[in-house]
Structure formats: structure tokens, C-alpha cells
Coordinates of C-alpha atoms and ligand atoms in Angstrom, one line a residue:
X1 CA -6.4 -3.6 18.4
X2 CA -4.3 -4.2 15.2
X3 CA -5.2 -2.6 11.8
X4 CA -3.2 -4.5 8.9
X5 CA -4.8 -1.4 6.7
X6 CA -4.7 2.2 6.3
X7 CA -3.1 4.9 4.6
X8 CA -1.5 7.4 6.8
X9 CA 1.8 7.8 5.3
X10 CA 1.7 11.9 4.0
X11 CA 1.8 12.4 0.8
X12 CA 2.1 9.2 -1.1
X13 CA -1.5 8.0 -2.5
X14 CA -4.4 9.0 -1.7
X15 CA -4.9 8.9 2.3
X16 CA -3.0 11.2 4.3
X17 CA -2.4 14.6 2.5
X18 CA -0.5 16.2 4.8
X19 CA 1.4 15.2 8.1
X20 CA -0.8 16.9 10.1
X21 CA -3.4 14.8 8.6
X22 CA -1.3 11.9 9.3
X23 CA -1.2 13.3 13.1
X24 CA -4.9 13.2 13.2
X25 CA -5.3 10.5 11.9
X26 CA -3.5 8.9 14.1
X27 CA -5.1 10.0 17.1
X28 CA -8.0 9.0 15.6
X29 CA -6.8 5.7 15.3
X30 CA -6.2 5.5 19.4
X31 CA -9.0 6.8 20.1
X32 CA -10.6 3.7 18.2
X33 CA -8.1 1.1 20.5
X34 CA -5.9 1.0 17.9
X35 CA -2.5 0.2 19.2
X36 CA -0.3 -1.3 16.1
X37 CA -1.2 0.0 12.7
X38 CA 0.0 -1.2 8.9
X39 CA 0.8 1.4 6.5
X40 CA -0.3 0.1 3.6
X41 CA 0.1 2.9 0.7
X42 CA -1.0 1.6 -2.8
X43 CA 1.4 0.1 -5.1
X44 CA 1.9 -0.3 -8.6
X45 CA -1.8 0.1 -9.1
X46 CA -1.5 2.6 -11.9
X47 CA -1.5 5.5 -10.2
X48 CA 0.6 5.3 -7.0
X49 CA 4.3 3.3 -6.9
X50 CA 5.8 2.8 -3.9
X51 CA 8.9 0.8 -3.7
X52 CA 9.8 -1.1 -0.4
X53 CA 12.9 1.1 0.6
X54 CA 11.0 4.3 0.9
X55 CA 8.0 2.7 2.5
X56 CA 10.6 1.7 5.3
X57 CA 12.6 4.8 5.6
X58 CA 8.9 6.9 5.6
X59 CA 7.5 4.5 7.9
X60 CA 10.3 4.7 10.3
X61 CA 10.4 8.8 10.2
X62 CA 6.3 8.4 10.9
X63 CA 7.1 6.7 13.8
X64 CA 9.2 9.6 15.3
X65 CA 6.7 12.1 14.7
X66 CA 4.1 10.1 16.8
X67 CA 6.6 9.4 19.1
X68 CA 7.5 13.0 19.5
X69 CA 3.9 14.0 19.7
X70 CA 2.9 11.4 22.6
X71 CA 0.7 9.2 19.8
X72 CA 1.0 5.7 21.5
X73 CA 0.7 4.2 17.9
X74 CA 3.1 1.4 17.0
X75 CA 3.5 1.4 13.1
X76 CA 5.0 -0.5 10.6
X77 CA 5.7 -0.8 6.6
X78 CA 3.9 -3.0 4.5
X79 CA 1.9 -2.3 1.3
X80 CA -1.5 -2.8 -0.8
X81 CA -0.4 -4.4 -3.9
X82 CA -2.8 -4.2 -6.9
X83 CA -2.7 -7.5 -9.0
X84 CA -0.4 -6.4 -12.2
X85 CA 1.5 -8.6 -14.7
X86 CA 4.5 -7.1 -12.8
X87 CA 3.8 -8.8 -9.3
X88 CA 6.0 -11.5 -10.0
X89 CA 8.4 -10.1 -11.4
X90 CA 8.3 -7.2 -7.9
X91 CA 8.8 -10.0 -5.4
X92 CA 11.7 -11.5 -7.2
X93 CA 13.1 -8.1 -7.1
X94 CA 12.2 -7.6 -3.7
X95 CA 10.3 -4.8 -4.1
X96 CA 7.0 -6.1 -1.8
X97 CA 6.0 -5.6 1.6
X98 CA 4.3 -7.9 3.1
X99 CA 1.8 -7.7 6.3
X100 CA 4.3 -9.3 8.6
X101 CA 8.1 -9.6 9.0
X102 CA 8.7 -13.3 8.0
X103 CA 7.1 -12.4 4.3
X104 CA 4.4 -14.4 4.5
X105 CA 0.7 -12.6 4.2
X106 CA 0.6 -10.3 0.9
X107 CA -2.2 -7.6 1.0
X108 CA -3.5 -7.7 -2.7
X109 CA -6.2 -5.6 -4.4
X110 CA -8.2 -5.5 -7.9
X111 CA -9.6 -3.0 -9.4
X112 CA -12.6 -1.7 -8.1
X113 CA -15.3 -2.9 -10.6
X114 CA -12.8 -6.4 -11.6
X115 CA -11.3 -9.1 -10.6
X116 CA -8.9 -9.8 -13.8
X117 CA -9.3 -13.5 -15.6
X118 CA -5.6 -13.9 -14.8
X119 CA -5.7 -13.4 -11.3
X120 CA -6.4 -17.2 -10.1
X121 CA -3.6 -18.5 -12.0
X122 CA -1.5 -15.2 -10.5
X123 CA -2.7 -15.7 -7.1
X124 CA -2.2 -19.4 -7.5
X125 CA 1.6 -18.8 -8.4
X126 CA 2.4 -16.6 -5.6
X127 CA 0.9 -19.5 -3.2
X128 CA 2.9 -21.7 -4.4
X129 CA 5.8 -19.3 -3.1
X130 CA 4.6 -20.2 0.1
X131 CA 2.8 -16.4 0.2
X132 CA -0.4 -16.4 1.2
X133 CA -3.1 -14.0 -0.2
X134 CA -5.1 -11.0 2.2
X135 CA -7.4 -9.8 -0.6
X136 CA -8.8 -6.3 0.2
X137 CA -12.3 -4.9 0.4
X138 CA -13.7 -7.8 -1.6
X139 CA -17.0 -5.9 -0.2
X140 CA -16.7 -3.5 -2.5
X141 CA -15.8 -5.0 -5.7
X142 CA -18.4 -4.7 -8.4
X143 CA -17.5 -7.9 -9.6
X144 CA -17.4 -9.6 -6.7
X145 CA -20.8 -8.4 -5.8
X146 CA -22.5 -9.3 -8.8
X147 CA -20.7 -12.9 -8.6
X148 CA -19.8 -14.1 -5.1
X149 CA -18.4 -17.8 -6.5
X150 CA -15.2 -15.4 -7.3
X151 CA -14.7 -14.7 -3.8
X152 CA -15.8 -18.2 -2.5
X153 CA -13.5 -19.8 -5.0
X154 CA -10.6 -18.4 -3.6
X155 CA -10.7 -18.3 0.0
X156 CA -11.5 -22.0 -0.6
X157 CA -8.2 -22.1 -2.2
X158 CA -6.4 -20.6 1.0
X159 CA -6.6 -17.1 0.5
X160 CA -7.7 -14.6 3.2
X161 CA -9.7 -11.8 3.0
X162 CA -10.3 -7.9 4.8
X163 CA -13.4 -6.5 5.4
X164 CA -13.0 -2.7 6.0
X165 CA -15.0 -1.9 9.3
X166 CA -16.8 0.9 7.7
X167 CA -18.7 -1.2 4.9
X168 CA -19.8 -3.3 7.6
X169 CA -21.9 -0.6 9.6
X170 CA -23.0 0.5 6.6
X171 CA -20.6 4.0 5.8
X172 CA -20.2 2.6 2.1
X173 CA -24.2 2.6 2.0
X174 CA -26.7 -0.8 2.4
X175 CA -25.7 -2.5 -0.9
X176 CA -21.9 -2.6 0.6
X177 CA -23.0 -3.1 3.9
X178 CA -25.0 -6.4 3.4
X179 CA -22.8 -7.9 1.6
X180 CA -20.0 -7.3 4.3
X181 CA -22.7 -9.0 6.8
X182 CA -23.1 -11.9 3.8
X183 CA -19.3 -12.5 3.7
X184 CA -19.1 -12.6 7.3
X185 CA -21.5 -14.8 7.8
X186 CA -20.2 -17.3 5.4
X187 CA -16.9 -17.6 6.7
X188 CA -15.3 -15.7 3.6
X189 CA -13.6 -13.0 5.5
X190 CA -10.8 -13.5 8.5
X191 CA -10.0 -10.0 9.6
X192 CA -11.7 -6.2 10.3
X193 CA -9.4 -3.2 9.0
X194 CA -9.8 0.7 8.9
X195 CA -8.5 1.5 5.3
X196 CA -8.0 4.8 6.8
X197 CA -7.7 7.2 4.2
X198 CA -7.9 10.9 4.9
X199 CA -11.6 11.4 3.8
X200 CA -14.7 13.9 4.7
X201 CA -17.0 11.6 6.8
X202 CA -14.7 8.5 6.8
X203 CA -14.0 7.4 10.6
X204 CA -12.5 4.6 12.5
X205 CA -15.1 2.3 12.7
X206 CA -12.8 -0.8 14.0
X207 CA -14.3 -0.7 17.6
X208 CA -18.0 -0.5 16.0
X209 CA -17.9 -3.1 13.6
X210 CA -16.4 -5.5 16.7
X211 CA -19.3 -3.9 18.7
X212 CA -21.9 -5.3 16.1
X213 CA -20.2 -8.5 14.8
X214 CA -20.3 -9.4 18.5
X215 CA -23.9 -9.1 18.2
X216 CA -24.5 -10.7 14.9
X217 CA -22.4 -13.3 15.3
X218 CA -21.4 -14.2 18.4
X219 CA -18.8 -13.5 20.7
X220 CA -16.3 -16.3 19.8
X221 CA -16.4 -14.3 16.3
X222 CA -15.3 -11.2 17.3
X223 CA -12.7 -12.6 19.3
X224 CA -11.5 -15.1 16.1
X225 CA -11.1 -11.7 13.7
X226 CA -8.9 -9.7 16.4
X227 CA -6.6 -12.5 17.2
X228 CA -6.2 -13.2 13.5
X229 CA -5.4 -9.4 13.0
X230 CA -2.2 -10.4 15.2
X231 CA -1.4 -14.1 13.8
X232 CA -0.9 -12.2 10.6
X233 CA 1.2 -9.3 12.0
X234 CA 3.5 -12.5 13.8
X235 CA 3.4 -14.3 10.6
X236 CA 1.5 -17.1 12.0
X237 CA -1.3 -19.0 11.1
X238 CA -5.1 -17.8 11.2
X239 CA -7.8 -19.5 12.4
X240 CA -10.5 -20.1 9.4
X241 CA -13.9 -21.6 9.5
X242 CA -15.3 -23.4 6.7
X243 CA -16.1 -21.0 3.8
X244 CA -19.5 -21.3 2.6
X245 CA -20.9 -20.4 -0.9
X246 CA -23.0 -17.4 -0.9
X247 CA -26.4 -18.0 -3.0
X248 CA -27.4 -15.3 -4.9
X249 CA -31.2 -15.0 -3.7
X250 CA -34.0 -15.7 -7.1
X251 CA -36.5 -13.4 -7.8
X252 CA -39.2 -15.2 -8.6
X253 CA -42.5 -13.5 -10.5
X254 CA -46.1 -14.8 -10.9
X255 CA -45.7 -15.1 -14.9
Ligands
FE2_1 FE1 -6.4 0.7 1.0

């Protein structure tokens, strides 16, 4: 399998501390039929920079240590971009990596608890770049939670979204993990990733949420989010199904 999100690289946000970590991690990953993993370390997101170059050159030096440890893991650079008033600016200096090699899939996250009123007109602008949007974890945005139509709004304007495996069997708790199951099921998510971060309790879960999205949803499903996984590592295009709005269910009382 392909994961287009996790943060393995040592020692530059807030996955992998160490490169032993990294090594387990790794393994890990393998051991979940992972075979081609993005590293995806945070960027410009107010804590964390992490310009293009030295995602490369760590990348690359990653890569040997697997190699030189037997770790049949495939890796290569990329980022998670937070939306910023400096994203624009980044891509014209060349500063972004993207999810694939011909520059076209940009994984881009809010805040936790926002989605920024700017961001349609920002995400609208890097479209028209011919970039097309991954948005990450919209499962567990606060603000996407509490208004869905955000999420809806967008994918219906052409961007993609990642569900991370473990809020969809339900690591993240039941909130997170129904509405992972809500997005699915209203075509408002296109790919499964790990968003491996080095973490107490926090496992690969790819292999489990395929196991139960088969169930819930069918066979033809599960097979439509792997082989997007690699359309967006080749650049090419996804298959989407219509996106439908999710209705917020009324509570209704006796009075
Ligand atoms: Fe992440």
C-alpha cells in the first residue's frame, strides 16, 4: 500500500524523535503493507519550517538508513503545508513539496479547531495554478465537525481530501470516528493515510481501516481509495464519486 502521510523524518516536527524511532517506525509501516511512504513533515504552520531542500537531502539520507537496515520501504519528500498568507508567495519561491513529482497534488492543513475565512479564495488561487488541493484530517477539524458544508463546499470545488486510518476505527475516539464513516460515505474523502507520528498508542491502522471500509462500503471502495493513493503519487487523476452534503441530524423535543 501507499501512504501519502506520515512523519518519520527524525527530528523535524513532531513525529519521529529520534532515528531509531524513525527505524521503528518504519517497520511498523511494513508490517502494515506499506511499501511506498510520503514524508510529510509540517510546514510553515507556526511551529515547524521545513524548506524543500532539506526535506530532499533528509529524505534521501532516510532512505539509506532503511536500505542499510533491510526496511523494504520506498520513501519519498513531500510536505504538509498549513494554509498561511505565505503559501503563495512559498510556491513561487519554490519552496513546496508536493505529493507527486509532476507538482500537481498539494497536501494542505488548517488549524485544528479552523478552517480560516480566507482559505476558499486561497485554495481557489492555487487551483487555478493547476495544483490541486489533498486537505488533511478534515475528520478532525473542530470546525469542520460542527459545519460539514465547509468540507462539502470544497471537495465540490475539486479538492481532495485524507482520512487518517486511525480516526476511522475509532483511535481518535467515537465523535472522530463517525464522522470519518459520515465523510466516507458521502463521497467527501478519496484516500486512507497513516499520519504516523511517533506517539504512545498510535499504530498503523492502514490495513484495518481497508479491512472495515471493505465491510461498510463495499469492495469496489476499498479498492477506489488504494489505487487513488497511487494516481496521486504518479500525478494522475483520481477517481471521485459524487460528493454528497452531509445533514447535520435535528434534535427534535416534545415542547
Ligand atoms: Fe500530519
Amino acid at each position: 500500500m501507499i501512504d501519502l502521510h506520515s512523519h518519520l523524518l527524525p527530528n523535524v516536527d513532531d513525529g519521529s524523535k529520534s532515528l531509531r524511532a524513525s527505524i521503528r517506525m518504519a517497520k511498523a509501516a511494513v508490517d502494515n503493507d506499506v511499501t511506498v511512504a510520503l514524508m510529510t513533515p509540517h510546514h510553515m504552520n507556526g511551529h515547524y519550517v521545513n524548506h524543500k531542500p532539506d526535506v530532499i537531502r533528509l529524505t534521501e539520507e532516510f532512505q539509506s538508513h532503511l536500505d542499510n537496515n533491510h526496511i523494504p520501504l520506498q520513501v519519498f519528500p513531500s510536505q504538509e503545508v498549513r494554509i498561511n498568507g505565505d503559501l503563495l508567495q512559498a510556491l513561487d519561491n519554490d519552496d513546496i513539496l508536493f505529493a507527486d513529482e509532476s507538482n500537481r497534488y498539494l497536501l494542505l492543513e488548517f488549524p485544528d479547531d479552523d478552517v480560516p475565512t480566507y482559505s476558499t479564495d486561497m485554495i481557489f488561487q492555487i487551483m487555478q495554478r493547476g495544483i490541486t488541493v489533498e486537505i488533511a484530517h478534515p475528520e478532525r477539524n473542530t470546525k469542520i465537525m460542527s459545519t460539514p458544508s465547509i468540507l462539502f463546499d470544497l471537495i465540490e470545488a475539486g479538492a481532495l481530501a485524507q482520512v487518517t486510518a486511525s480516526s476511522y476505527v475509532g483511535t481518535f475516539g467515537k465523535k472522530v470516528e463517525k464522522f470519518a464513516e459520515q465523510i466516507l460515505s458521502h463521497n467527501l474523502a478519496h484516500v486512507f493515510v497513516s499520519d504516523a507520528h511517533d506517539l504512545p498508542n498510535r499504530r498503523y491502522e492502514l490495513a484495518e481501516a481497508m479491512v472495515k471500509v471493505e465491510k461498510q462500503l463495499g469492495k469496489a471502495y476499498q479498492q477506489l481509495l488504494e489505487s487513488n493513493a497511487e494516481a496521486i503519487l504518479d500525478g494522475n487523476d483520481v477517481t471521485t464519486l459524487l460528493p454528497e452534503p452531509i445533514v447535520k441530524r435535528k434534535f427534535f423535543s416534545k415542547f
